mmCIF file of C-alpha atoms in Angstrom:
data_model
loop_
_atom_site.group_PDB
_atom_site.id
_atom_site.type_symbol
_atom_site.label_atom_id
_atom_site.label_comp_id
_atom_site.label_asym_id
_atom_site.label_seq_id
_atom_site.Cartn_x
_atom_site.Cartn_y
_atom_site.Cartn_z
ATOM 1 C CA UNK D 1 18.884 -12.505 -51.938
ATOM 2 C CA UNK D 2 17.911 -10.726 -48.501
ATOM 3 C CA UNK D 3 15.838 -11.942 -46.681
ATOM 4 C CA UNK D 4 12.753 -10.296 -45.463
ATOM 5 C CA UNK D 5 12.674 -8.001 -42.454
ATOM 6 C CA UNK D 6 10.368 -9.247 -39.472
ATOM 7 C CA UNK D 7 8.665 -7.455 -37.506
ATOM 8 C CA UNK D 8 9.687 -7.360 -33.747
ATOM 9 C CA UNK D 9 8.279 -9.180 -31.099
ATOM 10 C CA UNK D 10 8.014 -6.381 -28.771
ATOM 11 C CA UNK D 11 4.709 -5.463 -30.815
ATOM 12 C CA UNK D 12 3.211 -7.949 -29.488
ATOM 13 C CA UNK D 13 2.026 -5.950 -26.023
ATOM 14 C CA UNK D 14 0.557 -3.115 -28.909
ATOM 15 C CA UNK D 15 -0.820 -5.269 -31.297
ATOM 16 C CA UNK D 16 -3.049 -7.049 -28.117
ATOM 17 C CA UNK D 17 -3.451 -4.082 -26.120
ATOM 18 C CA UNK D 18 -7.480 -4.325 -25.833
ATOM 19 C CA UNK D 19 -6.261 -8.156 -23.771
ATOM 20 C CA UNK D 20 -3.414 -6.238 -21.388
ATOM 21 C CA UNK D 21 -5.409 -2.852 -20.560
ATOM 22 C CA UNK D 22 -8.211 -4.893 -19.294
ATOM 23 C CA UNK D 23 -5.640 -7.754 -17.177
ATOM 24 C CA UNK D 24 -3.495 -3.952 -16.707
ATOM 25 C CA UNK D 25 -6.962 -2.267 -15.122
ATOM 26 C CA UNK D 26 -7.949 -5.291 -12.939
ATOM 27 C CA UNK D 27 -4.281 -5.679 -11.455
ATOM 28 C CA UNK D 28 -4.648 -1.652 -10.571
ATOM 29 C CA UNK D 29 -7.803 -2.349 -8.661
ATOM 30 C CA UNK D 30 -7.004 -5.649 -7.356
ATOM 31 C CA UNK D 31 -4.033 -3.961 -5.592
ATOM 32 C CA UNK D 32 -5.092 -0.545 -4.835
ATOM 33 C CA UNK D 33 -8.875 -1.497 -3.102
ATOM 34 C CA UNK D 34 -6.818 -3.735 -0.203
ATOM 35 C CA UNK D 35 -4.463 -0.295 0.958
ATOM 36 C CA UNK D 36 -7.707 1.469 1.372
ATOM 37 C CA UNK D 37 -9.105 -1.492 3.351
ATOM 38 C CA UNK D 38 -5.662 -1.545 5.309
ATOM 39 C CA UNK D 39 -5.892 2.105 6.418
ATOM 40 C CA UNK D 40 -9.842 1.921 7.502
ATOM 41 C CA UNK D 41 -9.150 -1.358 9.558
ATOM 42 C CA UNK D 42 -5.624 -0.135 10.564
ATOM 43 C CA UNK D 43 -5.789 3.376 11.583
ATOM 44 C CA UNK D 44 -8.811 3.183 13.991
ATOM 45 C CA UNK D 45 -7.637 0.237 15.893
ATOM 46 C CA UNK D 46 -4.487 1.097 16.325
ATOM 47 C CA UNK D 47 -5.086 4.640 18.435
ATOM 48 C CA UNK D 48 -7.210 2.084 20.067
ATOM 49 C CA UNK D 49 -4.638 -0.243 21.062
ATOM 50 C CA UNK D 50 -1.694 1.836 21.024
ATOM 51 C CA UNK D 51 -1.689 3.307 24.922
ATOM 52 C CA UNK D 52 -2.042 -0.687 26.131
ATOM 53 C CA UNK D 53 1.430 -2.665 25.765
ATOM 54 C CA UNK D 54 0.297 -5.662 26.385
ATOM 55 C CA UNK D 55 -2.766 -5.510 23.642
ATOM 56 C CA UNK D 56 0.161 -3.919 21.397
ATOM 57 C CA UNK D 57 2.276 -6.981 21.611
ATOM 58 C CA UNK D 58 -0.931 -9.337 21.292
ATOM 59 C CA UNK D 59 -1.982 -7.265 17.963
ATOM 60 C CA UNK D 60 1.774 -6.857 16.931
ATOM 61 C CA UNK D 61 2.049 -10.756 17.326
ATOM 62 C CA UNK D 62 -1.248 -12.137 15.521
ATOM 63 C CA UNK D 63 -0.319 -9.063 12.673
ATOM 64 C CA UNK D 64 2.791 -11.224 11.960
ATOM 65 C CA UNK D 65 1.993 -14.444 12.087
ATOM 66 C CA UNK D 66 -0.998 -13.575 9.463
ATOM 67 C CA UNK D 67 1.308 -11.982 7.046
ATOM 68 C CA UNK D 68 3.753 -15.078 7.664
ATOM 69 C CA UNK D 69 1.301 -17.208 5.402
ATOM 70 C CA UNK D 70 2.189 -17.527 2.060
ATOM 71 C CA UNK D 71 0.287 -15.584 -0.714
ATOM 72 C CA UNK D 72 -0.982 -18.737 -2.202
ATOM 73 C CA UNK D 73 -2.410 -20.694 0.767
ATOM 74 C CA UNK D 74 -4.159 -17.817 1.993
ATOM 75 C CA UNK D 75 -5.895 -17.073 -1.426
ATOM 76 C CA UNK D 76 -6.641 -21.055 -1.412
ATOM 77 C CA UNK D 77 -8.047 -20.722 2.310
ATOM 78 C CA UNK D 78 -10.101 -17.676 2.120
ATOM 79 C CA UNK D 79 -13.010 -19.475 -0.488
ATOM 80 C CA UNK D 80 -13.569 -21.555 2.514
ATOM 81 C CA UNK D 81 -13.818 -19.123 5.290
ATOM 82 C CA UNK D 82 -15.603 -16.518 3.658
ATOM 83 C CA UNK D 83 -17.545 -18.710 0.976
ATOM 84 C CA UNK D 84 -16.742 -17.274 -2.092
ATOM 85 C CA UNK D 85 -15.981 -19.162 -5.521
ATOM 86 C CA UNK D 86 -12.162 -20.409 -5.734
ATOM 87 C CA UNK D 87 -11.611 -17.823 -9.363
ATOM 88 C CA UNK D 88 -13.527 -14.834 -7.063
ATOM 89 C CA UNK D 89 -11.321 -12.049 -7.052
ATOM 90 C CA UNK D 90 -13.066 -10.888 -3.766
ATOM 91 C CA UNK D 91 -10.412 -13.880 -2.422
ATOM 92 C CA UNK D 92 -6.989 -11.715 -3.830
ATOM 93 C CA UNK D 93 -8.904 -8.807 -2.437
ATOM 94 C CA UNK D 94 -9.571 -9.828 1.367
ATOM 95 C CA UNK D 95 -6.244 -12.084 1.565
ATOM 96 C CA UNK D 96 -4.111 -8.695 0.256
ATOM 97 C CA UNK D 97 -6.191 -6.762 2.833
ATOM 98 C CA UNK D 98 -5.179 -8.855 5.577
ATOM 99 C CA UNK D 99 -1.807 -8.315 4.427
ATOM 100 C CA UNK D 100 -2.437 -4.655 3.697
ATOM 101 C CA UNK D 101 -3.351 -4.266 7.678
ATOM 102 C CA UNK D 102 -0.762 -6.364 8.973
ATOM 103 C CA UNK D 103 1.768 -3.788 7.655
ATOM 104 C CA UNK D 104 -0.577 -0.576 9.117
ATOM 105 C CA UNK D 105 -0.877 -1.926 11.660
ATOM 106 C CA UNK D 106 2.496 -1.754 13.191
ATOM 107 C CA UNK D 107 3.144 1.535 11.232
ATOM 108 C CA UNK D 108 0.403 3.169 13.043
ATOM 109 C CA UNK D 109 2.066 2.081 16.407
ATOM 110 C CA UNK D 110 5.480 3.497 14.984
ATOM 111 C CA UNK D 111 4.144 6.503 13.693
ATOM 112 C CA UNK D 112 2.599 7.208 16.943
ATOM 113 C CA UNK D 113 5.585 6.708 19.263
ATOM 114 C CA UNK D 114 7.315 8.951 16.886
ATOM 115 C CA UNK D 115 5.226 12.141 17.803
ATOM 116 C CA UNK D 116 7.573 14.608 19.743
ATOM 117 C CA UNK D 117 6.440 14.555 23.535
ATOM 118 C CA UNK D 118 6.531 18.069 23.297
ATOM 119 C CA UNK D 119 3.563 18.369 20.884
ATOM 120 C CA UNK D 120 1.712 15.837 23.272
ATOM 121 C CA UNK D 121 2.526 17.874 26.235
ATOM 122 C CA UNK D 122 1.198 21.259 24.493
ATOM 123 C CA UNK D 123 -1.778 19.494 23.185
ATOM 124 C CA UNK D 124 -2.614 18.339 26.687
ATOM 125 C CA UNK D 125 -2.095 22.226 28.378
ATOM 126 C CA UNK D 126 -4.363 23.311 25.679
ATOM 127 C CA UNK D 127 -7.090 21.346 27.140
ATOM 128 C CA UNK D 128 -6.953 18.941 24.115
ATOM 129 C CA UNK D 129 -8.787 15.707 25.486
ATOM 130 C CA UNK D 130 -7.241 12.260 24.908
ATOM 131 C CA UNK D 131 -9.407 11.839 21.476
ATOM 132 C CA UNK D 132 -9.448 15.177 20.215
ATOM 133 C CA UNK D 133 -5.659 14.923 20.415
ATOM 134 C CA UNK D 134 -5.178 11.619 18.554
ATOM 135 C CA UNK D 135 -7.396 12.827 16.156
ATOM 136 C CA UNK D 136 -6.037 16.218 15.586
ATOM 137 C CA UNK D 137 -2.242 16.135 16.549
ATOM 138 C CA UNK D 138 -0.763 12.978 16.557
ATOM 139 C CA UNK D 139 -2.619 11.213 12.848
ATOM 140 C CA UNK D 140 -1.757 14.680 11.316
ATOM 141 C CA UNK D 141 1.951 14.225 12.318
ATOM 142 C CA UNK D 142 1.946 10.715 11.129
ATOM 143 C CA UNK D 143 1.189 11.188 7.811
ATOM 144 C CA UNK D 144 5.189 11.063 6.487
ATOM 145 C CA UNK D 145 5.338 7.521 8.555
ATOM 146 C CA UNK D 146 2.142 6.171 6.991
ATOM 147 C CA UNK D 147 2.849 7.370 3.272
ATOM 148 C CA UNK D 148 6.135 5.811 3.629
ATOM 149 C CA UNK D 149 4.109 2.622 4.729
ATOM 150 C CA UNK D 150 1.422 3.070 2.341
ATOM 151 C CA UNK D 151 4.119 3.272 -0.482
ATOM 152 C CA UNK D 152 6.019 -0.071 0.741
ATOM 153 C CA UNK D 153 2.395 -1.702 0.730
ATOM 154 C CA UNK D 154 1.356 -0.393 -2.412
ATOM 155 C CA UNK D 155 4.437 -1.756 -3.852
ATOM 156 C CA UNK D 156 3.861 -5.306 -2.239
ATOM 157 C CA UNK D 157 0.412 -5.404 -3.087
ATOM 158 C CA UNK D 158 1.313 -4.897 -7.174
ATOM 159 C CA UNK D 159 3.579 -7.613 -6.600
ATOM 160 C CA UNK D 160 1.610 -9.829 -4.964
ATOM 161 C CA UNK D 161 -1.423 -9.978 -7.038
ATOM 162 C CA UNK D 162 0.733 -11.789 -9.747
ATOM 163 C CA UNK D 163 0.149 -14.856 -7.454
ATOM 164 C CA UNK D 164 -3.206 -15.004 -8.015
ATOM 165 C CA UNK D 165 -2.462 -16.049 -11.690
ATOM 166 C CA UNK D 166 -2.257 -19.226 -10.630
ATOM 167 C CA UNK D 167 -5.940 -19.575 -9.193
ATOM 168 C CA UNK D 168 -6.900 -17.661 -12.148
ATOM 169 C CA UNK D 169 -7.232 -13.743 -11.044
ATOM 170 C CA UNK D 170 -3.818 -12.567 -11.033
ATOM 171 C CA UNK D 171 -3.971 -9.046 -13.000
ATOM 172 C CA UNK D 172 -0.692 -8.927 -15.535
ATOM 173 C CA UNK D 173 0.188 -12.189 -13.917
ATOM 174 C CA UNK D 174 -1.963 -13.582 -16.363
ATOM 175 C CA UNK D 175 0.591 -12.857 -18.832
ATOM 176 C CA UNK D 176 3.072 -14.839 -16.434
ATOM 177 C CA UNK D 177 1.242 -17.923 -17.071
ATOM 178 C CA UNK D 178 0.281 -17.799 -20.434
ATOM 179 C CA UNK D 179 3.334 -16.984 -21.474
ATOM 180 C CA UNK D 180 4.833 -19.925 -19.587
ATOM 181 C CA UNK D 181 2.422 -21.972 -21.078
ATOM 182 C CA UNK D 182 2.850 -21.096 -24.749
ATOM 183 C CA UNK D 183 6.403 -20.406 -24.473
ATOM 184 C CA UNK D 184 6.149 -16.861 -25.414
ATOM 185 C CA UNK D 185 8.766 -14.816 -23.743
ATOM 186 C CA UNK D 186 7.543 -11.772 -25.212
ATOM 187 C CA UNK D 187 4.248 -11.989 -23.478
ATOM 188 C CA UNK D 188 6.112 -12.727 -20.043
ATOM 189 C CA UNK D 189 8.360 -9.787 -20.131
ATOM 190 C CA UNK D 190 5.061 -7.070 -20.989
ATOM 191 C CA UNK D 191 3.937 -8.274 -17.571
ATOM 192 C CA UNK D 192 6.924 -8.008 -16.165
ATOM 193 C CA UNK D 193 7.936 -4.352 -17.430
ATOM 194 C CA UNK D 194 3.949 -3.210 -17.174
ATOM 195 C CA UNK D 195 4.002 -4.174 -13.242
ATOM 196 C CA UNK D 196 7.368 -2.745 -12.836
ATOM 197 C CA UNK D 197 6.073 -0.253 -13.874
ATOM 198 C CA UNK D 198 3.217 0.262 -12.570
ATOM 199 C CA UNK D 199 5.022 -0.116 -8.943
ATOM 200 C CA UNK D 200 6.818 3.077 -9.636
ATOM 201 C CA UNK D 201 4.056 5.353 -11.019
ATOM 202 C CA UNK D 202 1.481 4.062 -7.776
ATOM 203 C CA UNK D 203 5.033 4.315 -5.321
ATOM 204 C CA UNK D 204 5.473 7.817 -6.262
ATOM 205 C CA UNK D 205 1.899 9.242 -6.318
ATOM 206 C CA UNK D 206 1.416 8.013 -2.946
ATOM 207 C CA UNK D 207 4.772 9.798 -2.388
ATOM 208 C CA UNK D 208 3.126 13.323 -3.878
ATOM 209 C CA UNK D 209 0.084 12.788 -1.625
ATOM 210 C CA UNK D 210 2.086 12.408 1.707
ATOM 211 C CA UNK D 211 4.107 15.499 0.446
ATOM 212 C CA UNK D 212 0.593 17.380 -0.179
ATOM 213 C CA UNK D 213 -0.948 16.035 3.031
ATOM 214 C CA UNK D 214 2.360 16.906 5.083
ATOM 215 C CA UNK D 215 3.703 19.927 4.340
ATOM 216 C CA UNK D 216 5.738 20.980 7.615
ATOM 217 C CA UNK D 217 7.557 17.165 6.900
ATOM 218 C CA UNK D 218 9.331 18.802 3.619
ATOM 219 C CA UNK D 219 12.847 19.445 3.049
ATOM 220 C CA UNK D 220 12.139 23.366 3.002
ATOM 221 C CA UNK D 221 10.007 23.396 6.279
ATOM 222 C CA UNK D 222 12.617 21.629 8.089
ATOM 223 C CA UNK D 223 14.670 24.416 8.220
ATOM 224 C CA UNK D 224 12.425 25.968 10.378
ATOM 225 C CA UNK D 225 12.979 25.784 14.158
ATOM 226 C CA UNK D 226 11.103 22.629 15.717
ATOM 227 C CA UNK D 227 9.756 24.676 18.230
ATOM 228 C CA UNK D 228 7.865 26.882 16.022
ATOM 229 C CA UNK D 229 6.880 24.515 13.885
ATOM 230 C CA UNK D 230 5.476 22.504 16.793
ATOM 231 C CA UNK D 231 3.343 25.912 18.299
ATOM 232 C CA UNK D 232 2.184 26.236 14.561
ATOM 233 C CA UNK D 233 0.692 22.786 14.570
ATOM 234 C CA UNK D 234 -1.005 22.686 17.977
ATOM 235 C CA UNK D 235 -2.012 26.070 17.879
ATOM 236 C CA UNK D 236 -3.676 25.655 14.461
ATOM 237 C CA UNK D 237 -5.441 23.045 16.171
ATOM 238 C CA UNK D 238 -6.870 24.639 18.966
#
């Protein structure tokens, strides 16, 4: 006699969907709030910083040192520095911040030095002062360094908030643990292909922005002489 057929396993993720949307919509916030938090902290101090080596390598060296501490000590330190409850998700958010700015930080230093002196030169001869030139020439010809950034960080973050399974707020990491727990591969491997997942959709939205945001960086526009494309850019600004 055959036997019956079972069902697959793979179900499972469809058959509890109401329990992963809501772990899949916290992990999207959890991760995506601390990149916006990294670019407001980030941006601003470093075109502050960035003309002064010495407060460049002081900055540069704190940056790494934070970003040196591991995932789960920080989210087990932060309660006490900030006051917040151990489970508060507000810890996964400022730790991942941190983290989030850390990474900025030195991309906004990068992205800076990379600006052709050239366009700084032109900006300067058209009376462009210090500010207005940060502002309106250099950030604009960042953008391709900090999306690239951004997408590395965005990336990180979706990994990283898995971690915070362990104190309780961890996004699809929950599934990590409870799978371990229950011995329930199936439940393990939806978190695993939902924040794989997930990594690629954020990684190449972020990529479509920068490619919005920068059009004179795309593969077309390159073809155009750099000298024209730099008198389009400061002269658009003037």
């Amino acid at each position: 006699m055959t036997a019956p057929l079972e069902l697959p396993h793979s179900l499972w993720a469809i058959d509890n969907w109401d329990t992963v949307s809501e772990m899949l919509v916290q992990h999207i916030w959890l991760a995506m709030i601390p990149i916006g938090a990294g670019l407001i902290i980030a941006i601003p101090l470093g075109l502050l910083l960035c003309d002064s080596p010495r407060a460049r390598a002081v900055s540069i060296f704190v940056a790494s040192a934070i970003y040196t501490v591991p995932s789960l000590a920080l989210f087990l330190i932060i309660p006490g520095i900030i006051g917040t409850q151990l489970l508060s998700p507000v810890n996964v958010v400022v730790a991942l911040s941190l983290y989030s700015t850390c990474l900025f930080l030195r991309s906004v230093f990068q992205a800076l030095d990379a600006v052709p002196r050239a366009v700084v030169d032109a900006g300067v001869a058209i009376g462009h002062s210090r500010v207005q030139r940060k502002l309106r020439i250099d950030m604009p010809l960042a953008i391709p360094v900090l999306t690239a950034s951004a997408r590395v960080v965005a990336v990180t973050n979706i990994s990283l908030v898995t971690v915070g399974a362990v104190i309780g707020v961890g996004g699809l990491g929950g599934l990590f643990t409870a799978g371990y727990q229950r011995n329930f591969p199936e439940e393990i491997i939806t978190g695993i292909v939902l924040t794989i997942l997930l990594g690629l959709l954020v990684d190449r939205l972020i990529a479509l922005i920068g490619w919005w945001l920068a059009p004179w960086a795309r593969p077309e526009s390159r073809k155009r002489p750099r000298r024209r494309v730099v008198a389009h850019l400061v002269t658009t600004e003037a």
